[in-house]
Every structure is written in C-alpha cells, then in structure tokens.
PDB file of C-alpha atoms in Angstrom:
ATOM      1  CA  VAL L   1      12.512   6.676   6.595  1.00  0.00           C
ATOM      2  CA  GLN L   2      15.829   6.360   4.582  1.00  0.00           C
ATOM      3  CA  LEU L   3      17.432   3.276   3.099  1.00  0.00           C
ATOM      4  CA  GLN L   4      20.894   3.025   2.260  1.00  0.00           C
ATOM      5  CA  ALA L   5      21.947   0.116   0.152  1.00  0.00           C
ATOM      6  CA  SER L   6      25.677  -0.909  -0.472  1.00  0.00           C
ATOM      7  CA  GLY L   7      27.928  -3.899  -1.597  1.00  0.00           C
ATOM      8  CA  GLY L   8      27.430  -4.085  -5.084  1.00  0.00           C
ATOM      9  CA  GLY L   9      30.282  -4.080  -7.377  1.00  0.00           C
ATOM     10  CA  LEU L  10      31.804  -5.993 -10.204  1.00  0.00           C
ATOM     11  CA  VAL L  11      32.505  -9.923  -9.957  1.00  0.00           C
ATOM     12  CA  GLN L  12      32.981 -12.724 -12.217  1.00  0.00           C
ATOM     13  CA  ASP L  13      30.781 -15.801 -12.940  1.00  0.00           C
ATOM     14  CA  GLY L  14      30.494 -17.886  -9.815  1.00  0.00           C
ATOM     15  CA  ASP L  15      31.929 -15.222  -7.431  1.00  0.00           C
ATOM     16  CA  SER L  16      29.774 -14.121  -4.272  1.00  0.00           C
ATOM     17  CA  LEU L  17      28.577 -10.559  -2.940  1.00  0.00           C
ATOM     18  CA  ARG L  18      26.937  -9.544   0.154  1.00  0.00           C
ATOM     19  CA  LEU L  19      24.555  -6.499   0.017  1.00  0.00           C
ATOM     20  CA  SER L  20      23.571  -4.379   2.812  1.00  0.00           C
ATOM     21  CA  CYS L  21      20.619  -2.074   3.497  1.00  0.00           C
ATOM     22  CA  VAL L  22      20.921   0.138   6.574  1.00  0.00           C
ATOM     23  CA  ALA L  23      17.541   1.720   7.439  1.00  0.00           C
ATOM     24  CA  SER L  24      17.402   5.038   9.438  1.00  0.00           C
ATOM     25  CA  GLY L  25      14.329   7.101  10.697  1.00  0.00           C
ATOM     26  CA  ARG L  26      12.518   4.160  12.594  1.00  0.00           C
ATOM     27  CA  ALA L  27      13.173   0.747  13.757  1.00  0.00           C
ATOM     28  CA  ILE L  28      12.712  -1.832  11.318  1.00  0.00           C
ATOM     29  CA  ARG L  29      11.992  -4.735  13.784  1.00  0.00           C
ATOM     30  CA  SER L  30       8.129  -4.445  12.751  1.00  0.00           C
ATOM     31  CA  TYR L  31       8.212  -3.828   9.197  1.00  0.00           C
ATOM     32  CA  ASP L  32       8.684  -6.343   6.039  1.00  0.00           C
ATOM     33  CA  MET L  33      12.050  -5.736   4.296  1.00  0.00           C
ATOM     34  CA  GLY L  34      12.831  -6.596   0.702  1.00  0.00           C
ATOM     35  CA  TRP L  35      15.113  -6.727  -2.027  1.00  0.00           C
ATOM     36  CA  PHE L  36      14.272  -6.090  -5.888  1.00  0.00           C
ATOM     37  CA  ARG L  37      16.188  -5.746  -8.896  1.00  0.00           C
ATOM     38  CA  GLN L  38      16.116  -3.826 -12.368  1.00  0.00           C
ATOM     39  CA  ALA L  39      18.016  -5.396 -14.831  1.00  0.00           C
ATOM     40  CA  PRO L  40      19.125  -2.614 -18.212  1.00  0.00           C
ATOM     41  CA  GLY L  41      15.738  -2.748 -20.219  1.00  0.00           C
ATOM     42  CA  LYS L  42      13.746  -4.613 -17.486  1.00  0.00           C
ATOM     43  CA  GLU L  43      11.399  -4.051 -15.196  1.00  0.00           C
ATOM     44  CA  ARG L  44      11.995  -4.013 -11.494  1.00  0.00           C
ATOM     45  CA  GLU L  45      11.622  -7.878 -10.222  1.00  0.00           C
ATOM     46  CA  PHE L  46      10.972  -9.414  -6.498  1.00  0.00           C
ATOM     47  CA  VAL L  47      14.585 -10.981  -5.013  1.00  0.00           C
ATOM     48  CA  ALA L  48      13.364 -11.714  -1.658  1.00  0.00           C
ATOM     49  CA  ILE L  49      11.773 -10.856   1.446  1.00  0.00           C
ATOM     50  CA  SER L  50      12.392 -10.822   5.565  1.00  0.00           C
ATOM     51  CA  THR L  51       9.098 -10.524   6.958  1.00  0.00           C
ATOM     52  CA  TRP L  52       8.957  -8.792  10.734  1.00  0.00           C
ATOM     53  CA  ARG L  53       8.396 -12.285  12.159  1.00  0.00           C
ATOM     54  CA  ASP L  54      11.518 -13.107  10.299  1.00  0.00           C
ATOM     55  CA  ARG L  55      10.028 -15.418   7.629  1.00  0.00           C
ATOM     56  CA  THR L  56      11.986 -15.331   4.545  1.00  0.00           C
ATOM     57  CA  TYR L  57      10.642 -15.919   0.877  1.00  0.00           C
ATOM     58  CA  TYR L  58      12.341 -15.708  -2.544  1.00  0.00           C
ATOM     59  CA  ALA L  59      11.920 -15.522  -6.164  1.00  0.00           C
ATOM     60  CA  GLN L  60      12.107 -18.750  -8.191  1.00  0.00           C
ATOM     61  CA  PHE L  61      14.821 -17.952  -9.821  1.00  0.00           C
ATOM     62  CA  MET L  62      17.022 -18.094  -6.759  1.00  0.00           C
ATOM     63  CA  LYS L  63      17.482 -21.683  -6.411  1.00  0.00           C
ATOM     64  CA  ASP L  64      18.997 -21.525  -3.239  1.00  0.00           C
ATOM     65  CA  ARG L  65      21.547 -19.077  -4.203  1.00  0.00           C
ATOM     66  CA  PHE L  66      20.619 -15.851  -2.429  1.00  0.00           C
ATOM     67  CA  THR L  67      20.209 -15.546   0.945  1.00  0.00           C
ATOM     68  CA  ILE L  68      18.091 -12.522   2.897  1.00  0.00           C
ATOM     69  CA  SER L  69      18.445 -12.140   6.653  1.00  0.00           C
ATOM     70  CA  ARG L  70      18.475  -9.173   9.036  1.00  0.00           C
ATOM     71  CA  ASP L  71      19.769  -7.488  12.347  1.00  0.00           C
ATOM     72  CA  ASN L  72      17.285  -5.524  14.018  1.00  0.00           C
ATOM     73  CA  VAL L  73      19.577  -3.953  16.378  1.00  0.00           C
ATOM     74  CA  ALA L  74      21.608  -2.663  13.667  1.00  0.00           C
ATOM     75  CA  ASN L  75      18.423  -1.823  11.653  1.00  0.00           C
ATOM     76  CA  THR L  76      20.150  -3.618   8.569  1.00  0.00           C
ATOM     77  CA  VAL L  77      18.822  -6.078   6.166  1.00  0.00           C
ATOM     78  CA  PHE L  78      21.466  -8.203   4.115  1.00  0.00           C
ATOM     79  CA  LEU L  79      21.339 -10.093   1.075  1.00  0.00           C
ATOM     80  CA  GLN L  80      23.787 -12.680   0.286  1.00  0.00           C
ATOM     81  CA  MET L  81      24.527 -13.946  -3.099  1.00  0.00           C
ATOM     82  CA  ASN L  82      26.577 -17.055  -3.835  1.00  0.00           C
ATOM     83  CA  SER L  83      27.093 -18.512  -7.273  1.00  0.00           C
ATOM     84  CA  LEU L  84      26.362 -15.204  -9.071  1.00  0.00           C
ATOM     85  CA  LYS L  85      25.587 -15.568 -12.824  1.00  0.00           C
ATOM     86  CA  PRO L  86      25.840 -12.935 -15.660  1.00  0.00           C
ATOM     87  CA  GLU L  87      22.036 -12.767 -15.593  1.00  0.00           C
ATOM     88  CA  ASP L  88      21.988 -11.428 -11.875  1.00  0.00           C
ATOM     89  CA  THR L  89      23.635  -8.291 -13.273  1.00  0.00           C
ATOM     90  CA  ALA L  90      21.096  -5.648 -12.096  1.00  0.00           C
ATOM     91  CA  VAL L  91      20.804  -2.452  -9.599  1.00  0.00           C
ATOM     92  CA  TYR L  92      19.879  -4.045  -6.608  1.00  0.00           C
ATOM     93  CA  TYR L  93      17.250  -2.342  -4.303  1.00  0.00           C
ATOM     94  CA  CYS L  94      16.270  -2.546  -0.892  1.00  0.00           C
ATOM     95  CA  ALA L  95      12.744  -1.344   0.178  1.00  0.00           C
ATOM     96  CA  GLN L  96      10.376  -1.134   2.988  1.00  0.00           C
ATOM     97  CA  ARG L  97       6.708  -1.728   3.790  1.00  0.00           C
ATOM     98  CA  ASP L  98       4.909   0.956   5.408  1.00  0.00           C
ATOM     99  CA  ILE L  99       2.327  -1.191   7.405  1.00  0.00           C
ATOM    100  CA  PRO L 100       3.606  -2.634  10.577  1.00  0.00           C
ATOM    101  CA  ARG L 101       3.382  -5.990  11.669  1.00  0.00           C
ATOM    102  CA  SER L 102       1.779  -7.263   8.454  1.00  0.00           C
ATOM    103  CA  SER L 103       0.465 -10.519   7.935  1.00  0.00           C
ATOM    104  CA  GLY L 104       1.395 -12.741   4.563  1.00  0.00           C
ATOM    105  CA  VAL L 105       4.192 -12.429   2.412  1.00  0.00           C
ATOM    106  CA  VAL L 106       4.262  -9.056   0.041  1.00  0.00           C
ATOM    107  CA  THR L 107       6.364  -9.348  -3.439  1.00  0.00           C
ATOM    108  CA  THR L 108       4.796  -6.776  -5.411  1.00  0.00           C
ATOM    109  CA  ARG L 109       6.799  -3.684  -5.750  1.00  0.00           C
ATOM    110  CA  GLU L 110       3.735  -1.395  -5.595  1.00  0.00           C
ATOM    111  CA  GLU L 111       3.275  -2.572  -1.663  1.00  0.00           C
ATOM    112  CA  TYR L 112       6.568  -1.132  -0.688  1.00  0.00           C
ATOM    113  CA  ASP L 113       6.595   2.725   0.020  1.00  0.00           C
ATOM    114  CA  TYR L 114      10.395   2.977   1.033  1.00  0.00           C
ATOM    115  CA  TRP L 115      13.060   2.580  -1.302  1.00  0.00           C
ATOM    116  CA  GLY L 116      16.853   3.001  -1.090  1.00  0.00           C
ATOM    117  CA  GLN L 117      18.821   4.373  -3.975  1.00  0.00           C
ATOM    118  CA  GLY L 118      20.104   0.916  -5.258  1.00  0.00           C
ATOM    119  CA  THR L 119      23.560  -0.889  -5.726  1.00  0.00           C
ATOM    120  CA  LEU L 120      24.554  -2.020  -9.030  1.00  0.00           C
ATOM    121  CA  VAL L 121      26.218  -5.422  -9.429  1.00  0.00           C
ATOM    122  CA  THR L 122      27.787  -6.384 -12.499  1.00  0.00           C
ATOM    123  CA  VAL L 123      28.763 -10.592 -13.133  1.00  0.00           C
ATOM    124  CA  SER L 124      30.974 -10.920 -16.042  1.00  0.00           C
ATOM    125  CA  SER L 125      31.220 -14.078 -18.178  1.00  0.00           C
TER     126      SER L 125
END
C-alpha cells in the first residue's frame, strides 16, 4: 500500500486548500482513511476520518472548517480546508488502517498502519 498526499502550499489567513491522497496497492473502499497533521515541535494529531462506511468524524478544533471525503472509484481521499488560520500550519498526512470493514471510529495514530509522505500547509497571517 502506498499513499501519495498532495495539495499543500503557502496561503494566507482565511484562504482555502484541498488536499488529496491517492492510494495504490489496494482499494480503499473497505478501509478507514484518516488525515493527521504535525506542526513544528508538536505531536502528530488527528484531524479527520472517513470510515469504510463513509461516515466522517473530526477533531474538535476543526469547528466545521474542514471536510473529509472519499472517491472509492479514484481510490482517493480529500480534505477540504476552509477559513485557514496560521495555527493550521503543519505537515498533513493521510493514513490508512490495515483492518478491513472495522467498526467504530479510530482517531489514534498508532492504529493506522500506512502513511503518506505528508504535504506541507503554511498559513501566513
């Protein structure tokens, strides 16, 4: 399994970005997919999850600014980020669990088995 994240860049406070994560090696339709982020000097933290049932769940700090979605035909997961703030500056990683058709919502990074290389999002004030 390989995950390729893209879409990051330098934007200004209040701007939007759409991140993409293309998976190869197996279909994502049966697997939970997540987005995490890691700011300089901080731990990697959960951002959002799209379960294999296409349910979504977000970290509290998202406050309706971010939207995760998936396209199982294209084997791709997206993260639409609106109203970006300087504190959103981080490397954003997509990840996939190795358990097919799992139950529940898993937000801990240790439960994810495959990771993309990350894409840097920088929000200037």
